[in-house]
mmCIF file of C-alpha atoms in Angstrom:
data_model
loop_
_atom_site.group_PDB
_atom_site.id
_atom_site.type_symbol
_atom_site.label_atom_id
_atom_site.label_comp_id
_atom_site.label_asym_id
_atom_site.label_seq_id
_atom_site.Cartn_x
_atom_site.Cartn_y
_atom_site.Cartn_z
ATOM 1 C CA MET A 1 148.351 29.435 109.178
ATOM 2 C CA LYS A 2 150.288 26.304 108.213
ATOM 3 C CA PRO A 3 149.793 25.275 104.559
ATOM 4 C CA HIS A 4 150.262 21.572 105.341
ATOM 5 C CA ARG A 5 146.975 21.664 107.258
ATOM 6 C CA ILE A 6 145.221 22.076 103.928
ATOM 7 C CA ARG A 7 146.582 18.702 102.839
ATOM 8 C CA LEU A 8 145.335 17.168 106.088
ATOM 9 C CA THR A 9 141.889 18.642 105.477
ATOM 10 C CA HIS A 10 141.881 17.183 101.978
ATOM 11 C CA GLN A 11 142.804 13.759 103.345
ATOM 12 C CA LEU A 12 139.963 13.948 105.868
ATOM 13 C CA LEU A 13 137.495 14.774 103.090
ATOM 14 C CA LEU A 14 138.664 11.683 101.237
ATOM 15 C CA ALA A 15 138.691 9.458 104.328
ATOM 16 C CA TYR A 16 135.155 10.423 105.360
ATOM 17 C CA GLY A 17 133.882 10.110 101.800
ATOM 18 C CA LEU A 18 132.563 13.673 101.751
ATOM 19 C CA TYR A 19 133.952 14.235 98.272
ATOM 20 C CA ARG A 20 131.306 11.826 96.945
ATOM 21 C CA HIS A 21 128.674 14.403 97.879
ATOM 22 C CA LEU A 22 130.531 17.367 96.401
ATOM 23 C CA HIS A 23 131.411 18.730 93.001
ATOM 24 C CA VAL A 24 135.152 19.293 93.324
ATOM 25 C CA TYR A 25 136.482 22.276 91.400
ATOM 26 C CA ARG A 26 140.135 23.276 91.057
ATOM 27 C CA PRO A 27 140.291 27.071 90.749
ATOM 28 C CA PHE A 28 142.886 29.166 88.996
ATOM 29 C CA PRO A 29 145.375 31.081 91.173
ATOM 30 C CA ALA A 30 144.235 34.654 91.772
ATOM 31 C CA SER A 31 146.051 37.239 89.682
ATOM 32 C CA VAL A 32 147.812 40.341 90.954
ATOM 33 C CA ASP A 33 145.019 42.490 89.518
ATOM 34 C CA GLU A 34 142.354 40.400 91.266
ATOM 35 C CA MET A 35 144.085 40.628 94.638
ATOM 36 C CA SER A 36 144.602 44.356 94.099
ATOM 37 C CA ASN A 37 140.830 44.870 94.031
ATOM 38 C CA PHE A 38 141.173 45.119 97.811
ATOM 39 C CA HIS A 39 144.849 45.076 98.731
ATOM 40 C CA SER A 40 147.279 47.835 97.808
ATOM 41 C CA LYS A 41 149.458 47.155 94.779
ATOM 42 C CA GLN A 42 152.539 47.925 96.858
ATOM 43 C CA TYR A 43 151.617 45.240 99.398
ATOM 44 C CA ILE A 44 150.899 42.634 96.717
ATOM 45 C CA ASP A 45 154.216 43.417 95.023
ATOM 46 C CA PHE A 46 155.925 42.870 98.373
ATOM 47 C CA LEU A 47 154.274 39.455 98.757
ATOM 48 C CA ARG A 48 155.355 38.526 95.227
ATOM 49 C CA SER A 49 158.990 39.138 96.080
ATOM 50 C CA ALA A 50 158.948 37.577 99.545
ATOM 51 C CA THR A 51 160.691 34.278 100.341
ATOM 52 C CA SER A 52 162.311 32.857 103.443
ATOM 53 C CA GLU A 53 165.692 34.010 102.122
ATOM 54 C CA THR A 54 164.714 37.484 100.919
ATOM 55 C CA HIS A 55 166.296 40.235 102.990
ATOM 56 C CA PHE A 56 164.084 43.212 103.794
ATOM 57 C CA SER A 57 164.761 46.138 106.070
ATOM 58 C CA LYS A 58 163.126 46.127 109.479
ATOM 59 C CA GLN A 59 161.160 49.179 108.381
ATOM 60 C CA THR A 60 159.680 47.280 105.414
ATOM 61 C CA LEU A 61 158.787 44.245 107.535
ATOM 62 C CA ASN A 62 157.106 46.460 110.114
ATOM 63 C CA LYS A 63 155.259 48.385 107.407
ATOM 64 C CA PHE A 64 153.600 45.218 106.109
ATOM 65 C CA ASN A 65 153.364 43.631 109.578
ATOM 66 C CA VAL A 66 155.371 40.583 108.535
ATOM 67 C CA GLY A 67 157.287 38.669 111.180
ATOM 68 C CA ASP A 68 156.109 36.869 114.306
ATOM 69 C CA ASP A 69 152.523 35.831 113.489
ATOM 70 C CA CYS A 70 152.972 36.225 109.748
ATOM 71 C CA PRO A 71 156.422 34.864 108.849
ATOM 72 C CA LEU A 72 157.855 34.749 105.360
ATOM 73 C CA PHE A 73 158.170 31.307 103.788
ATOM 74 C CA ASP A 74 158.938 29.834 100.393
ATOM 75 C CA GLY A 75 155.809 29.670 98.256
ATOM 76 C CA LEU A 76 154.021 32.376 100.258
ATOM 77 C CA PHE A 77 152.692 34.240 97.235
ATOM 78 C CA GLN A 78 151.532 31.021 95.563
ATOM 79 C CA PHE A 79 149.707 30.128 98.775
ATOM 80 C CA CYS A 80 147.989 33.528 98.749
ATOM 81 C CA GLN A 81 147.035 33.090 95.093
ATOM 82 C CA LEU A 82 145.436 29.700 95.721
ATOM 83 C CA SER A 83 143.623 30.734 98.888
ATOM 84 C CA THR A 84 142.230 33.861 97.247
ATOM 85 C CA GLY A 85 141.526 32.089 93.967
ATOM 86 C CA GLY A 86 139.406 29.523 95.789
ATOM 87 C CA SER A 87 137.106 32.133 97.287
ATOM 88 C CA LEU A 88 136.871 34.070 94.031
ATOM 89 C CA ALA A 89 135.939 30.867 92.209
ATOM 90 C CA ALA A 90 133.365 30.027 94.888
ATOM 91 C CA ALA A 91 131.785 33.465 94.515
ATOM 92 C CA ALA A 92 131.749 33.101 90.736
ATOM 93 C CA LYS A 93 129.952 29.750 91.014
ATOM 94 C CA LEU A 94 127.287 31.368 93.180
ATOM 95 C CA ASN A 95 126.995 34.401 90.910
ATOM 96 C CA LYS A 96 126.431 32.194 87.870
ATOM 97 C CA GLN A 97 123.955 30.028 89.817
ATOM 98 C CA LYS A 98 126.087 26.940 89.265
ATOM 99 C CA ALA A 99 125.936 26.166 92.989
ATOM 100 C CA GLU A 100 123.826 27.034 96.017
ATOM 101 C CA ILE A 101 126.675 26.393 98.465
ATOM 102 C CA ALA A 102 130.378 26.778 97.695
ATOM 103 C CA ILE A 103 133.208 25.969 100.124
ATOM 104 C CA ASN A 104 136.829 27.062 100.095
ATOM 105 C CA TRP A 105 138.565 24.802 102.626
ATOM 106 C CA MET A 106 141.702 26.901 102.211
ATOM 107 C CA GLY A 107 140.022 30.245 102.824
ATOM 108 C CA GLY A 108 138.663 32.294 105.693
ATOM 109 C CA LEU A 109 141.715 34.483 106.327
ATOM 110 C CA HIS A 110 139.727 37.234 107.981
ATOM 111 C CA HIS A 111 142.465 39.302 109.669
ATOM 112 C CA ALA A 112 144.408 40.505 106.598
ATOM 113 C CA LYS A 113 144.147 44.249 106.011
ATOM 114 C CA HIS A 114 144.319 46.474 102.946
ATOM 115 C CA SER A 115 148.066 47.004 103.137
ATOM 116 C CA LYS A 116 149.402 44.528 105.680
ATOM 117 C CA ALA A 117 149.278 41.009 107.025
ATOM 118 C CA SER A 118 147.748 40.178 110.397
ATOM 119 C CA GLY A 119 147.048 37.170 112.598
ATOM 120 C CA PHE A 120 148.381 34.414 110.301
ATOM 121 C CA CYS A 121 146.525 36.025 107.368
ATOM 122 C CA TYR A 122 148.275 37.565 104.351
ATOM 123 C CA THR A 123 145.496 38.206 101.823
ATOM 124 C CA ASN A 124 141.848 38.564 102.752
ATOM 125 C CA ASP A 125 140.110 36.070 100.488
ATOM 126 C CA ILE A 126 136.814 36.776 102.250
ATOM 127 C CA VAL A 127 136.762 40.468 101.378
ATOM 128 C CA LEU A 128 137.725 39.706 97.788
ATOM 129 C CA GLY A 129 135.049 37.012 97.564
ATOM 130 C CA ILE A 130 132.397 39.380 98.911
ATOM 131 C CA LEU A 131 133.428 42.059 96.418
ATOM 132 C CA GLU A 132 132.884 39.475 93.687
ATOM 133 C CA LEU A 133 129.442 38.607 95.075
ATOM 134 C CA LEU A 134 128.488 42.291 95.149
ATOM 135 C CA LYS A 135 128.769 42.394 91.360
ATOM 136 C CA TYR A 136 125.573 40.316 91.201
ATOM 137 C CA HIS A 137 123.973 40.667 94.642
ATOM 138 C CA LYS A 138 122.652 43.846 96.228
ATOM 139 C CA ARG A 139 123.218 42.752 99.838
ATOM 140 C CA VAL A 140 125.714 40.258 101.270
ATOM 141 C CA LEU A 141 125.735 39.016 104.859
ATOM 142 C CA TYR A 142 129.016 37.972 106.469
ATOM 143 C CA VAL A 143 128.880 35.749 109.577
ATOM 144 C CA ASP A 144 132.051 34.941 111.523
ATOM 145 C CA ILE A 145 132.137 32.229 114.219
ATOM 146 C CA ASP A 146 135.903 32.091 114.695
ATOM 147 C CA VAL A 147 136.980 32.582 118.316
ATOM 148 C CA HIS A 148 138.795 35.728 117.123
ATOM 149 C CA HIS A 149 137.010 38.841 115.911
ATOM 150 C CA GLY A 150 136.781 39.141 112.116
ATOM 151 C CA ASP A 151 138.428 42.547 112.156
ATOM 152 C CA GLY A 152 139.803 42.611 108.611
ATOM 153 C CA VAL A 153 136.415 41.971 107.017
ATOM 154 C CA GLU A 154 134.630 44.369 109.346
ATOM 155 C CA GLU A 155 137.119 47.133 108.581
ATOM 156 C CA ALA A 156 136.753 46.649 104.825
ATOM 157 C CA PHE A 157 132.964 47.111 104.885
ATOM 158 C CA TYR A 158 132.546 49.374 107.917
ATOM 159 C CA THR A 159 131.051 52.262 105.948
ATOM 160 C CA THR A 160 128.735 50.461 103.511
ATOM 161 C CA ASP A 161 125.135 49.320 103.847
ATOM 162 C CA ARG A 162 125.509 46.618 101.188
ATOM 163 C CA VAL A 163 127.435 44.283 103.481
ATOM 164 C CA MET A 164 126.434 43.436 107.034
ATOM 165 C CA THR A 165 129.163 41.851 109.148
ATOM 166 C CA VAL A 166 128.219 39.750 112.184
ATOM 167 C CA SER A 167 130.955 38.353 114.425
ATOM 168 C CA PHE A 168 130.592 36.009 117.429
ATOM 169 C CA HIS A 169 133.953 35.982 119.201
ATOM 170 C CA LYS A 170 135.895 36.166 122.426
ATOM 171 C CA TYR A 171 136.582 39.734 123.438
ATOM 172 C CA GLY A 172 138.962 41.020 126.073
ATOM 173 C CA ARG A 173 142.284 42.605 126.844
ATOM 174 C CA ASN A 174 145.354 40.802 125.582
ATOM 175 C CA PHE A 175 143.261 38.571 123.324
ATOM 176 C CA PHE A 176 143.966 39.135 119.641
ATOM 177 C CA PRO A 177 142.922 41.318 117.907
ATOM 178 C CA GLU A 178 141.489 43.207 120.912
ATOM 179 C CA SER A 179 138.629 44.549 118.789
ATOM 180 C CA GLY A 180 134.997 43.688 118.222
ATOM 181 C CA GLU A 181 133.339 45.478 121.092
ATOM 182 C CA PHE A 182 129.555 45.642 121.166
ATOM 183 C CA ALA A 183 129.616 49.411 120.570
ATOM 184 C CA ALA A 184 131.322 49.046 117.165
ATOM 185 C CA ILE A 185 128.292 49.292 114.879
ATOM 186 C CA GLY A 186 129.618 50.772 111.628
ATOM 187 C CA ALA A 187 129.899 54.334 110.343
ATOM 188 C CA ASP A 188 128.435 56.628 107.686
ATOM 189 C CA SER A 189 126.208 54.581 105.338
ATOM 190 C CA GLY A 190 127.309 51.462 107.205
ATOM 191 C CA ARG A 191 126.049 52.598 110.595
ATOM 192 C CA PHE A 192 124.127 49.710 112.223
ATOM 193 C CA TYR A 193 125.418 47.298 109.569
ATOM 194 C CA THR A 194 128.166 45.979 111.841
ATOM 195 C CA VAL A 195 127.114 43.573 114.597
ATOM 196 C CA ASN A 196 129.555 42.348 117.227
ATOM 197 C CA VAL A 197 128.699 39.714 119.824
ATOM 198 C CA PRO A 198 131.575 39.576 122.344
ATOM 199 C CA LEU A 199 131.633 36.362 124.370
ATOM 200 C CA LYS A 200 133.463 35.077 127.449
ATOM 201 C CA ASP A 201 135.652 32.042 128.094
ATOM 202 C CA GLY A 202 134.061 28.627 128.483
ATOM 203 C CA ILE A 203 130.795 29.310 126.664
ATOM 204 C CA THR A 204 128.865 26.070 126.038
ATOM 205 C CA ASP A 205 126.688 24.866 123.168
ATOM 206 C CA GLU A 206 123.496 25.690 125.026
ATOM 207 C CA THR A 207 124.481 29.249 125.893
ATOM 208 C CA TYR A 208 125.928 29.860 122.443
ATOM 209 C CA GLN A 209 122.679 28.843 120.764
ATOM 210 C CA LEU A 210 120.640 31.027 123.123
ATOM 211 C CA ILE A 211 122.630 33.962 121.758
ATOM 212 C CA PHE A 212 123.214 32.865 118.172
ATOM 213 C CA GLN A 213 119.701 31.798 117.182
ATOM 214 C CA PRO A 214 117.728 34.954 118.069
ATOM 215 C CA SER A 215 120.552 37.187 116.835
ATOM 216 C CA MET A 216 120.699 35.518 113.428
ATOM 217 C CA HIS A 217 116.925 35.327 113.139
ATOM 218 C CA LYS A 218 116.715 39.100 113.572
ATOM 219 C CA VAL A 219 119.629 39.753 111.204
ATOM 220 C CA MET A 220 118.048 37.652 108.464
ATOM 221 C CA GLU A 221 114.655 39.275 109.010
ATOM 222 C CA VAL A 222 115.917 42.858 108.902
ATOM 223 C CA PHE A 223 118.825 42.729 106.429
ATOM 224 C CA GLN A 224 117.328 40.168 104.024
ATOM 225 C CA PRO A 225 120.627 39.246 102.354
ATOM 226 C CA CYS A 226 120.888 37.998 98.804
ATOM 227 C CA ALA A 227 123.971 35.922 99.664
ATOM 228 C CA VAL A 228 125.602 34.707 102.892
ATOM 229 C CA VAL A 229 129.313 34.211 103.555
ATOM 230 C CA LEU A 230 130.159 32.101 106.611
ATOM 231 C CA GLN A 231 133.611 31.912 108.196
ATOM 232 C CA CYS A 232 133.903 28.744 110.293
ATOM 233 C CA GLY A 233 137.126 29.121 112.268
ATOM 234 C CA ALA A 234 137.744 25.827 114.062
ATOM 235 C CA ASP A 235 139.437 27.534 117.000
ATOM 236 C CA SER A 236 136.091 28.178 118.680
ATOM 237 C CA LEU A 237 135.766 24.434 119.307
ATOM 238 C CA SER A 238 136.696 22.996 122.702
ATOM 239 C CA GLU A 239 140.291 21.865 123.260
ATOM 240 C CA ASP A 240 141.690 24.249 120.665
ATOM 241 C CA ARG A 241 145.071 25.464 121.876
ATOM 242 C CA LEU A 242 144.324 29.124 121.184
ATOM 243 C CA GLY A 243 140.582 29.181 121.762
ATOM 244 C CA THR A 244 138.854 29.294 125.124
ATOM 245 C CA PHE A 245 135.318 28.222 124.229
ATOM 246 C CA ASN A 246 133.695 24.911 125.147
ATOM 247 C CA LEU A 247 131.764 24.258 121.933
ATOM 248 C CA THR A 248 131.205 20.989 120.075
ATOM 249 C CA LEU A 249 130.593 20.266 116.401
ATOM 250 C CA ASN A 250 126.969 19.332 117.011
ATOM 251 C CA GLY A 251 126.130 22.477 118.924
ATOM 252 C CA ARG A 252 128.160 24.830 116.767
ATOM 253 C CA VAL A 253 127.228 23.686 113.282
ATOM 254 C CA GLY A 254 124.124 21.559 113.690
ATOM 255 C CA LYS A 255 121.717 24.487 114.010
ATOM 256 C CA PHE A 256 123.052 26.652 111.201
ATOM 257 C CA ASP A 257 120.734 25.223 108.587
ATOM 258 C CA SER A 258 117.718 26.555 110.450
ATOM 259 C CA ASP A 259 119.336 29.775 111.671
ATOM 260 C CA ILE A 260 120.733 30.938 108.322
ATOM 261 C CA HIS A 261 118.244 30.316 105.555
ATOM 262 C CA PHE A 262 116.395 32.085 102.787
ATOM 263 C CA ASP A 263 112.616 32.226 102.692
#
């Protein structure tokens, strides 16, 4: 995750004129207490003290999984506050019926775990946003179309029947995070409320839709969610340096309006 990409996204929104069709809202940074609704206080305190010049023991860095994929940088905690605050504000808008659709362009950090960073993700704004939605909604559906499995979100809600997680992703050895097999279906009260759709390299728009459409139709019919959270990782698009799918914008996004809807 490179924070400067958020500025590029903002510039694209301006250049394409999309902002004219949106109500732009600047959220407040998430507080320590808000982030601690999912993450451990010890982990959040670590993020608060972390900078590029802070010296931590190797044991501490390993404990919080900070290093290669999740390096320390100046302004890290402020970045986490803004990313998380955006998703919390989006959930609040939906809860108060001030919007039907809310987007956090800076969110979607689906790998972060309860007490550690993972896969370029430090705080899991998605989990925190869903927890906010659950204050007003009985059932929340989470759909992940990133090329990587949404393991952090799945793990957080693996034992509950109030959140169904559905992930369409590449699955295989040596491909991060090496989870998301078809047999992972949830546990305890959450059994059958986890759906994983592992896919292979090079999948095209046509094949993707043959899988996505009937799967989502059945999910919507059976689970009947009160709210839907969608993670749109761009790395499932063709020519992404990390992804291995052959999907286009038209095929990947164009059908969502009919596949994910409320009767």
